[in-house]
Tab-separated table of C-alpha atoms in Angstrom:
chain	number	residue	atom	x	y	z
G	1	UNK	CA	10.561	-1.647	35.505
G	2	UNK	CA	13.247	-2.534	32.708
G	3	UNK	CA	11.839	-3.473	29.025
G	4	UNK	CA	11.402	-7.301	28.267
G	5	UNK	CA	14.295	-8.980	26.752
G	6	UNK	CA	14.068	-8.660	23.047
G	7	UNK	CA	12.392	-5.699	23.051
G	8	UNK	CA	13.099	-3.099	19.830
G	9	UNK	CA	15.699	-0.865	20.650
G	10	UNK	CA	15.226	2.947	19.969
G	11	UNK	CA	11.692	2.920	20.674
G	12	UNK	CA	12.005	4.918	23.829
G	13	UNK	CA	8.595	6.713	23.915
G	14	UNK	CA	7.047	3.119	24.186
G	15	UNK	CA	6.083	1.508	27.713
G	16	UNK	CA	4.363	-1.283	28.630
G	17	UNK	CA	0.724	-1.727	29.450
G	18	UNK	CA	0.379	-3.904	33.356
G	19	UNK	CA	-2.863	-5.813	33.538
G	20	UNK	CA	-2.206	-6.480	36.617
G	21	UNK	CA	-0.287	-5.025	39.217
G	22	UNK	CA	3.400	-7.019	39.646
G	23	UNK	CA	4.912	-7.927	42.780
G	24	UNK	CA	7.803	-5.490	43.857
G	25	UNK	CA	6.220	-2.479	42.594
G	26	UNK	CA	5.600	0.068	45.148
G	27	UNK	CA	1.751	-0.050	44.466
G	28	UNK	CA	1.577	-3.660	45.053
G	29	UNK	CA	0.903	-3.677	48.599
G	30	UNK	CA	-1.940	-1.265	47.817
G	31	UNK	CA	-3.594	-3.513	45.150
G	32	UNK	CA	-3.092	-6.414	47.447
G	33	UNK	CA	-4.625	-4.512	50.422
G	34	UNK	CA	-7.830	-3.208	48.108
G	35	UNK	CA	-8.112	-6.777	46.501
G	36	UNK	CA	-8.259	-8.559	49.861
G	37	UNK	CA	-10.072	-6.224	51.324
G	38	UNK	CA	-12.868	-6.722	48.741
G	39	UNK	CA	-13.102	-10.233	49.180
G	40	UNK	CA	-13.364	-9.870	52.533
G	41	UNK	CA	-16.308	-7.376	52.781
G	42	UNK	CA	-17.985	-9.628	50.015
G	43	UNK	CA	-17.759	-12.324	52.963
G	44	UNK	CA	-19.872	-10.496	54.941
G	45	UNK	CA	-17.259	-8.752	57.271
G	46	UNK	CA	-16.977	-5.545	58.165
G	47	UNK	CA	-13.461	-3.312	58.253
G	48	UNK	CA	-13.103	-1.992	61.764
G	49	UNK	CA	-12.549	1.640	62.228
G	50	UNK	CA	-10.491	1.463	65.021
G	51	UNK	CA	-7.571	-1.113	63.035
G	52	UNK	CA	-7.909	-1.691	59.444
G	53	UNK	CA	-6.571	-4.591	59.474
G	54	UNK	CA	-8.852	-6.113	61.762
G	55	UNK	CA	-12.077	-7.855	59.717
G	56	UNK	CA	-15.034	-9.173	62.098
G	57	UNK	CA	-18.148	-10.760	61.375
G	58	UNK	CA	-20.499	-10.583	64.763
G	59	UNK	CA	-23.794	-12.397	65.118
G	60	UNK	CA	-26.226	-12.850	67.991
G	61	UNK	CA	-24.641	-15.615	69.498
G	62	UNK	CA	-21.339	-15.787	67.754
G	63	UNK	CA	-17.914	-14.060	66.160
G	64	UNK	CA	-15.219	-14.783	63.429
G	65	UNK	CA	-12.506	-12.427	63.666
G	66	UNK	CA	-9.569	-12.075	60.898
G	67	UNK	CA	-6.456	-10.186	61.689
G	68	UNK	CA	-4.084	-9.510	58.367
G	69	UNK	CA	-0.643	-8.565	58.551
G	70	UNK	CA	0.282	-8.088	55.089
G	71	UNK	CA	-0.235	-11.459	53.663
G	72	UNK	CA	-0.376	-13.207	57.022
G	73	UNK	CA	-3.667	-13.518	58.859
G	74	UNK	CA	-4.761	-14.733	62.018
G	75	UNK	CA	-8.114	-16.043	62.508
G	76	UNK	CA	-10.053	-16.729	65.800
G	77	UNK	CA	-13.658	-16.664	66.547
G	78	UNK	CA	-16.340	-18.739	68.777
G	79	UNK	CA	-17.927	-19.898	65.837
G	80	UNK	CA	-16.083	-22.719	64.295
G	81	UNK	CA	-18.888	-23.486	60.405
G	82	UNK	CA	-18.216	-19.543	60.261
G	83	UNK	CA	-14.176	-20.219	60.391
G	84	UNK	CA	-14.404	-23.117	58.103
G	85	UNK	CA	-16.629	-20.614	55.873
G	86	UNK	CA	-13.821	-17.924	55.738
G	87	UNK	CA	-11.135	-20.340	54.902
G	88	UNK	CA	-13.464	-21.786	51.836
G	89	UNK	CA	-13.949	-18.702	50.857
G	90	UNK	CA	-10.768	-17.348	51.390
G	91	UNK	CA	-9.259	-20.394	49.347
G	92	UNK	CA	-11.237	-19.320	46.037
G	93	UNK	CA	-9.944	-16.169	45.886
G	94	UNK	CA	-6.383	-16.890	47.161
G	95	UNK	CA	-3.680	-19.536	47.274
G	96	UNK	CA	-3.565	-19.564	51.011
G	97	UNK	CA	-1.904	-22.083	53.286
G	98	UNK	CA	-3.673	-23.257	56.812
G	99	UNK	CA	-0.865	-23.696	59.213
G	100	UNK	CA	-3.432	-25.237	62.009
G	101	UNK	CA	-3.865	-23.576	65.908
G	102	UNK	CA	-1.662	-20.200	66.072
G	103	UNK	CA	1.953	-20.729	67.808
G	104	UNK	CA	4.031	-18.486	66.130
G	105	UNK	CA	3.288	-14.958	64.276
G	106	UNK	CA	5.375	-12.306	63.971
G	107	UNK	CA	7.894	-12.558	66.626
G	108	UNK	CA	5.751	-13.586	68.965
G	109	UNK	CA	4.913	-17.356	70.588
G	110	UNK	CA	1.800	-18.386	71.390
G	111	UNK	CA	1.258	-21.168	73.984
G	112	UNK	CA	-1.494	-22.518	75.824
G	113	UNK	CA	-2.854	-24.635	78.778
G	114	UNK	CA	-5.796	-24.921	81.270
G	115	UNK	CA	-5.758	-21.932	82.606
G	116	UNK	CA	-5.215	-19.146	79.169
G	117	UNK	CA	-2.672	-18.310	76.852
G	118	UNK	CA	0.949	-17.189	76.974
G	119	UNK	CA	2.737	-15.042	75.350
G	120	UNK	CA	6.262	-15.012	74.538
G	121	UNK	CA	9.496	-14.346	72.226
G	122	UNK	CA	11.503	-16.792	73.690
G	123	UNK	CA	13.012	-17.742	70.160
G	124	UNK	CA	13.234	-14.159	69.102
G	125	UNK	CA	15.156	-13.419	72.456
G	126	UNK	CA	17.328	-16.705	71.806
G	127	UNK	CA	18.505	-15.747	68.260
G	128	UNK	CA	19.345	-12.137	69.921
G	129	UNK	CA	21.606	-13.702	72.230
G	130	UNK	CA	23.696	-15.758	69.451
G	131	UNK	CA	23.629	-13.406	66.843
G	132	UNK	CA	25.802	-10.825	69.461
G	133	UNK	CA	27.418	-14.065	71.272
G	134	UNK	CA	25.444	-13.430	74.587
G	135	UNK	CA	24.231	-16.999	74.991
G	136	UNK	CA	26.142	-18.297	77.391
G	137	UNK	CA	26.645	-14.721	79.160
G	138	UNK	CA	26.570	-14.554	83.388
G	139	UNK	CA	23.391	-13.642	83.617
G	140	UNK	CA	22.076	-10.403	85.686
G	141	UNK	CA	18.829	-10.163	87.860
G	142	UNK	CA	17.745	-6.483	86.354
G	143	UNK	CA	17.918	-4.860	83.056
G	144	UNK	CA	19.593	-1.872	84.148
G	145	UNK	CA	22.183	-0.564	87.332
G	146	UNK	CA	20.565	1.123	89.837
G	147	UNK	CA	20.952	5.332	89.687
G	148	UNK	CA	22.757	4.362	86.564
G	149	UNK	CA	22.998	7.623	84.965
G	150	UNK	CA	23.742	8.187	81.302
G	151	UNK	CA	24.835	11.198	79.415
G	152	UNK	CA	25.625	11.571	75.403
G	153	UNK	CA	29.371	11.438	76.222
G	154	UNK	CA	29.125	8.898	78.313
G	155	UNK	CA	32.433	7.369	77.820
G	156	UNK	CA	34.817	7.093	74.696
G	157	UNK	CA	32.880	7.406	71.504
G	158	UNK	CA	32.015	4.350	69.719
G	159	UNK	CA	33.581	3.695	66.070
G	160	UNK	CA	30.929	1.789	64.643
G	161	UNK	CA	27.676	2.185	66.132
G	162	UNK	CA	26.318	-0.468	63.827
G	163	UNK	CA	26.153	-3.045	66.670
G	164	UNK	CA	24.462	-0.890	69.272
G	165	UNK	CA	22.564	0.078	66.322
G	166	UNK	CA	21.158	-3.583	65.881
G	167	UNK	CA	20.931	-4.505	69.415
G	168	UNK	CA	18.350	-1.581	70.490
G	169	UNK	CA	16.183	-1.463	66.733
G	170	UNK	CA	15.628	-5.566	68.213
G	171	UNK	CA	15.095	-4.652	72.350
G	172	UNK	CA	12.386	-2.334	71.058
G	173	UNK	CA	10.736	-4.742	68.863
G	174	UNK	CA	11.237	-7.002	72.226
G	175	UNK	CA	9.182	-4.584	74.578
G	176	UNK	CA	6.284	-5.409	73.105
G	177	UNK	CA	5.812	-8.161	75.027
G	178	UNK	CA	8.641	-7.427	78.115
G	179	UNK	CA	7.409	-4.862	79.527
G	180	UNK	CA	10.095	-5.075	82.421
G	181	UNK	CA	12.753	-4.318	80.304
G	182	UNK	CA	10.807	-0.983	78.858
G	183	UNK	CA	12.571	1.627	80.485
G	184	UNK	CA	16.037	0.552	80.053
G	185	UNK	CA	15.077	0.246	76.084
G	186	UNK	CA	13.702	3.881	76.019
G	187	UNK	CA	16.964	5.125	78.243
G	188	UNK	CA	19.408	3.316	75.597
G	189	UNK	CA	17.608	4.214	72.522
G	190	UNK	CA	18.048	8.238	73.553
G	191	UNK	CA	21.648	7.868	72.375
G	192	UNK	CA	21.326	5.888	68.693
G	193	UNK	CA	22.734	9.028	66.989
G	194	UNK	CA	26.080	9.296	68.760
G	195	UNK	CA	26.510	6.103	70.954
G	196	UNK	CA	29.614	5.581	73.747
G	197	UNK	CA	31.380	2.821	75.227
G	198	UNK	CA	28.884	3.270	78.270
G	199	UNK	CA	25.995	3.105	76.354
G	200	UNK	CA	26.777	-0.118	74.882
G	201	UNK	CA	27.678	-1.668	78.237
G	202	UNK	CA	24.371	-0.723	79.289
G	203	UNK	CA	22.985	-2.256	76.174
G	204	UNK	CA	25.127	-5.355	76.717
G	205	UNK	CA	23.356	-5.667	80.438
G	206	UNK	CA	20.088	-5.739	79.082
G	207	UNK	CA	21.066	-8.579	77.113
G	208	UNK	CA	22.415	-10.305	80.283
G	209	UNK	CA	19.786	-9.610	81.562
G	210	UNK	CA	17.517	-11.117	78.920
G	211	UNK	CA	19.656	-14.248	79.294
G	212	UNK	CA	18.413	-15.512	82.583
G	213	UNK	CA	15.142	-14.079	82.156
G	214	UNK	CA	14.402	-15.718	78.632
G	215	UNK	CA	11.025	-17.985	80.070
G	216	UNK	CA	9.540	-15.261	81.177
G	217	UNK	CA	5.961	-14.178	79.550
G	218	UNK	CA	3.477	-11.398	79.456
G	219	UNK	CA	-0.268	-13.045	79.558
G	220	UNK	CA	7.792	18.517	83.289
G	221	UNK	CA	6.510	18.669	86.943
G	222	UNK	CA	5.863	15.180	88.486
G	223	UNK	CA	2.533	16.477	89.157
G	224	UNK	CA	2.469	17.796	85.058
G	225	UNK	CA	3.898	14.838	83.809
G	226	UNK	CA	1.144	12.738	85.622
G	227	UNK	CA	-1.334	14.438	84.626
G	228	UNK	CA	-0.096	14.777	80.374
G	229	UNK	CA	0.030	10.568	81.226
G	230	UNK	CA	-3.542	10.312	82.717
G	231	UNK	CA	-4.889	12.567	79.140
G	232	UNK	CA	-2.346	10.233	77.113
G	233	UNK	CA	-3.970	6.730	78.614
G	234	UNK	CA	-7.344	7.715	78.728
G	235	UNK	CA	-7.284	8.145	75.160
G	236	UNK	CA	-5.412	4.930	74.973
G	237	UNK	CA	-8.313	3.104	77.059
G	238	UNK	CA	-11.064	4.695	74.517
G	239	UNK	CA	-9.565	3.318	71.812
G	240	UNK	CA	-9.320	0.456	73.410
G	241	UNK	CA	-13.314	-0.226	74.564
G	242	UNK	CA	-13.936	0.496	70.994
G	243	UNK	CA	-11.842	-1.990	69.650
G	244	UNK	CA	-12.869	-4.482	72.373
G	245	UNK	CA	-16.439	-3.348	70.762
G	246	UNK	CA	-15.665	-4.662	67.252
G	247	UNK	CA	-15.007	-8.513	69.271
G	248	UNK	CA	-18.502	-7.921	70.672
G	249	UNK	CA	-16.697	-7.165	74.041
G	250	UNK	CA	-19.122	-4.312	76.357
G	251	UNK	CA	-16.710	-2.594	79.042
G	252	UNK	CA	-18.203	-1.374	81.723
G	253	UNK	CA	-18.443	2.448	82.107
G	254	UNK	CA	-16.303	4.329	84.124
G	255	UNK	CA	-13.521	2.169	83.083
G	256	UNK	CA	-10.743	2.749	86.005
G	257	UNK	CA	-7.867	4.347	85.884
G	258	UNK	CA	-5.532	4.513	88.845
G	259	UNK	CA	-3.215	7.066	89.672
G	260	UNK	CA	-0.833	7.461	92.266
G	261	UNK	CA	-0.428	11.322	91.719
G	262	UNK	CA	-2.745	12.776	94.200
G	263	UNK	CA	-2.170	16.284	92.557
G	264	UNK	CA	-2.690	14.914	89.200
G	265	UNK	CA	-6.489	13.535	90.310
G	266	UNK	CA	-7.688	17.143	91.917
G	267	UNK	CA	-6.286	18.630	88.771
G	268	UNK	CA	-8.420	16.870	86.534
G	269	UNK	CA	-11.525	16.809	88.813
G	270	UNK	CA	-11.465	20.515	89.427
G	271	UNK	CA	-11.825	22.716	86.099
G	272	UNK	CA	-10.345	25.423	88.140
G	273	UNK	CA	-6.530	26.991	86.280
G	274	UNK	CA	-3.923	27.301	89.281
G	275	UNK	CA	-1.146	28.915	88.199
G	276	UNK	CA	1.207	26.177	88.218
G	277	UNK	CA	-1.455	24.271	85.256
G	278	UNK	CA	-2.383	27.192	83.408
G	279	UNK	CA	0.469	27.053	80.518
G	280	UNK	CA	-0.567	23.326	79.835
G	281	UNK	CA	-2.239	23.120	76.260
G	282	UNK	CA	-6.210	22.589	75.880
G	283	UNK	CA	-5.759	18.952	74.344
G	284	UNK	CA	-4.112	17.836	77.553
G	285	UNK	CA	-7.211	18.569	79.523
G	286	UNK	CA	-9.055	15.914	77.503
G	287	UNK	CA	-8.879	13.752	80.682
G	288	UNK	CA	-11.508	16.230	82.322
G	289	UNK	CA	-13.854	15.654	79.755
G	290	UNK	CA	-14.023	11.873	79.754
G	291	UNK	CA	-14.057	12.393	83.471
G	292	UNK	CA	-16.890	14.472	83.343
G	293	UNK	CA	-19.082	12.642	80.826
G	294	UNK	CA	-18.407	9.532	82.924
G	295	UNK	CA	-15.953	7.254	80.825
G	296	UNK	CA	-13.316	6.506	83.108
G	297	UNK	CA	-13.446	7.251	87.214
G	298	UNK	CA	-9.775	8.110	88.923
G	299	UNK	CA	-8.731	6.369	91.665
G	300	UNK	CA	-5.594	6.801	93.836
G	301	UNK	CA	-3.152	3.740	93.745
G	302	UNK	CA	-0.060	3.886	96.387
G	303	UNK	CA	3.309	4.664	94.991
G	304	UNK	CA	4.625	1.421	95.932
G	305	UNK	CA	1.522	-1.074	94.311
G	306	UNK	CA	1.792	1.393	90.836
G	307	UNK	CA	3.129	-1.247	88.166
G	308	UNK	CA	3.331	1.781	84.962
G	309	UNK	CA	7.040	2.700	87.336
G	310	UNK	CA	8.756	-0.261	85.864
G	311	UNK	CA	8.553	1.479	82.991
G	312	UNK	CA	9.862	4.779	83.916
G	313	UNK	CA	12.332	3.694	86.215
G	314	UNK	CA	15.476	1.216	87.445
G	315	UNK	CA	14.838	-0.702	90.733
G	316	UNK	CA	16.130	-3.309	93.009
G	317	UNK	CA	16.165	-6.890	92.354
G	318	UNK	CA	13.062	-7.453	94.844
G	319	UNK	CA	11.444	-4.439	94.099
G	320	UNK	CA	11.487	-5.298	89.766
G	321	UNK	CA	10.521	-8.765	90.456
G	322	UNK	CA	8.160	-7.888	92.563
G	323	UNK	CA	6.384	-5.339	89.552
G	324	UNK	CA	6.897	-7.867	87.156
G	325	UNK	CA	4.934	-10.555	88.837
G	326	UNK	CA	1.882	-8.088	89.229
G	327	UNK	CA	2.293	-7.740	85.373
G	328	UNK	CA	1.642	-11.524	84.751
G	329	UNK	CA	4.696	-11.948	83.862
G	330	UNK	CA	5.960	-15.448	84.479
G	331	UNK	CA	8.521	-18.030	83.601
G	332	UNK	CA	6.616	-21.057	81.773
G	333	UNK	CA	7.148	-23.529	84.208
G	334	UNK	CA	5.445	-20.668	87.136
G	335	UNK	CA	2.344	-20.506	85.012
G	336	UNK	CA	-0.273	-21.732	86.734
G	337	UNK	CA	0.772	-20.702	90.044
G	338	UNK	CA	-0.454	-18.057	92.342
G	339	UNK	CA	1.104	-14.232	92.104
């Protein structure tokens, strides 16, 4: 930080003494964090292990849950004199703002009727669209050509990559909640460094694509590569039942996990090496163990009802709608309807 004006030149051993810490230094968000956290736990929540950010308070018959994103917070619960609690609380030791029921936070859009809640970036995905003049674009019915395949020199090499640059940092951001558009994000995004005319055109059709789906919401070996999944979202789904735990949310155990690698399932229920597994590393075989001790059961899902593919592949137009439906995803005025 620069001396106060006024300050006696030539003393340049001298600093100055913070009392506090000062927005814009770089241990501010630290002091913040420590500060709220403090306050919190004082409250009578607890931290959760499995998020830091995530603050719960759990009774027998009730639960306040805080969420903080830097100096935003959600907060939710079933308990509504435990909310109002927090906020009094929260109020003495902060100048906070209530902005009423949760419809917008961080990107995403929160709506809700009857039957649950929607989620949605339907402004994000707007301002997208104008900021690269794609608004009033002919619209496509998939995010990516079918058997499209891309290479690094796929085409002339772009001059400034800036644009492609900005597009594909935003899709990512996007995928959080469009799951359908997943696969053509992690294609595109292979070729940031070094980007092509082709590349952008496929960029640019995900866009077109995003225009005329912009109400829609979310409420190795092939044998190998299944199986490294399997260990990668069995991990995911532990982390997740103890998450759900800090909500006061019991899973049942085996949690299911459906595979449509045949292979991949005898491979992980027989501790046996064949030759073609042996070279796969120790921490892979984690699935065996939470298949043995009983936390998740495998069962075999046909090829053509396994949803995780719109992720790893390009389809039809009947075959990506038809994965997308069985994802929930739907355009606002659909919700409600059947799948």
């Amino acid at each position: 930080m620069e001396r106060p004006p006024g300050y006696t030149v030539g003393r340049e051993d001298q600093v100055c003494l913070l009392h506090k810490s000062l927005y814009g230094l770089k241990q501010a968000p630290r002091v913040w964090f420590e500060k709220f956290q403090s306050t919190i736990i004082d409250l009578g929540f607890q931290q959760s292990l499995n998020d830091p950010s995530l603050f719960t308070k759990v009774s027998l018959t009730s639960i306040v849950v805080l969420l903080l994103y830097v100096d935003d917070m959600v907060i939710t619960g079933s308990d509504p004199t435990g909310i109002d609690q927090l906020k009094d609380g929260l109020k003495q030791a902060f100048s906070i703002k209530d902005l009423g029921n949760l419809s917008y936070f961080l990107g995403l859009e929160v709506s809700r009727n009857d039957q649950g809640i929607l989620l949605s970036q339907k402004k994000y995905i707007s301002d997208l669209l104008g900021e690269h003049n794609f608004d009033n674009c002919h619209s496509v019915k998939t995010p990516m050509e079918l058997n499209l395949k891309l290479q690094k020199d796929s085409g002339e090499r772009l001059k400034d990559g800036s644009q492609y640059h900005s597009i594909v940092g935003s899709l990512i951001n996007l995928s959080a909640t469009r799951p359908d558009i997943s696969y053509a994000v992690q294609i595109v995004s292979q070729f940031m460094t070094a980007p092509c005319v082709d590349h952008l055109v496929a960029v640019h059709r995900i866009l077109r694509y995003l225009q005329g789906a912009q109400d829609d919401k979310v409420s190795k070996s092939s044998t190998e590569a299944e199986y490294r999944a399997m260990s990668e979202v069995g991990s995911e789904m532990v982390w997740i039942r103890r998450l759900l735990s800090d909500f006061g949310v019991a899973c049942p155990a085996p949690m299911t996990l459906y595979v449509d690698n045949t292979s991949a399932i005898r491979i992980a229920a027989n501790p046996v090496l064949h030759d073609r597994t042996k070279h796969i590393k120790i921490h892979v075989h984690y699935v065996r163990d939470l298949l043995r001790d009983g936390t998740i059961s495998l069962h075999h899902l046909p090829t053509e009802e396994q949803v995780a593919d719109l992720f790893t592949k390009a389809f039809s137009t009947s075959r990506h709608w038809y994965l997308g439906n069985k994802l929930m995803l739907r355009d606002r005025h659909q919700f409600g309807g059947g799948c």
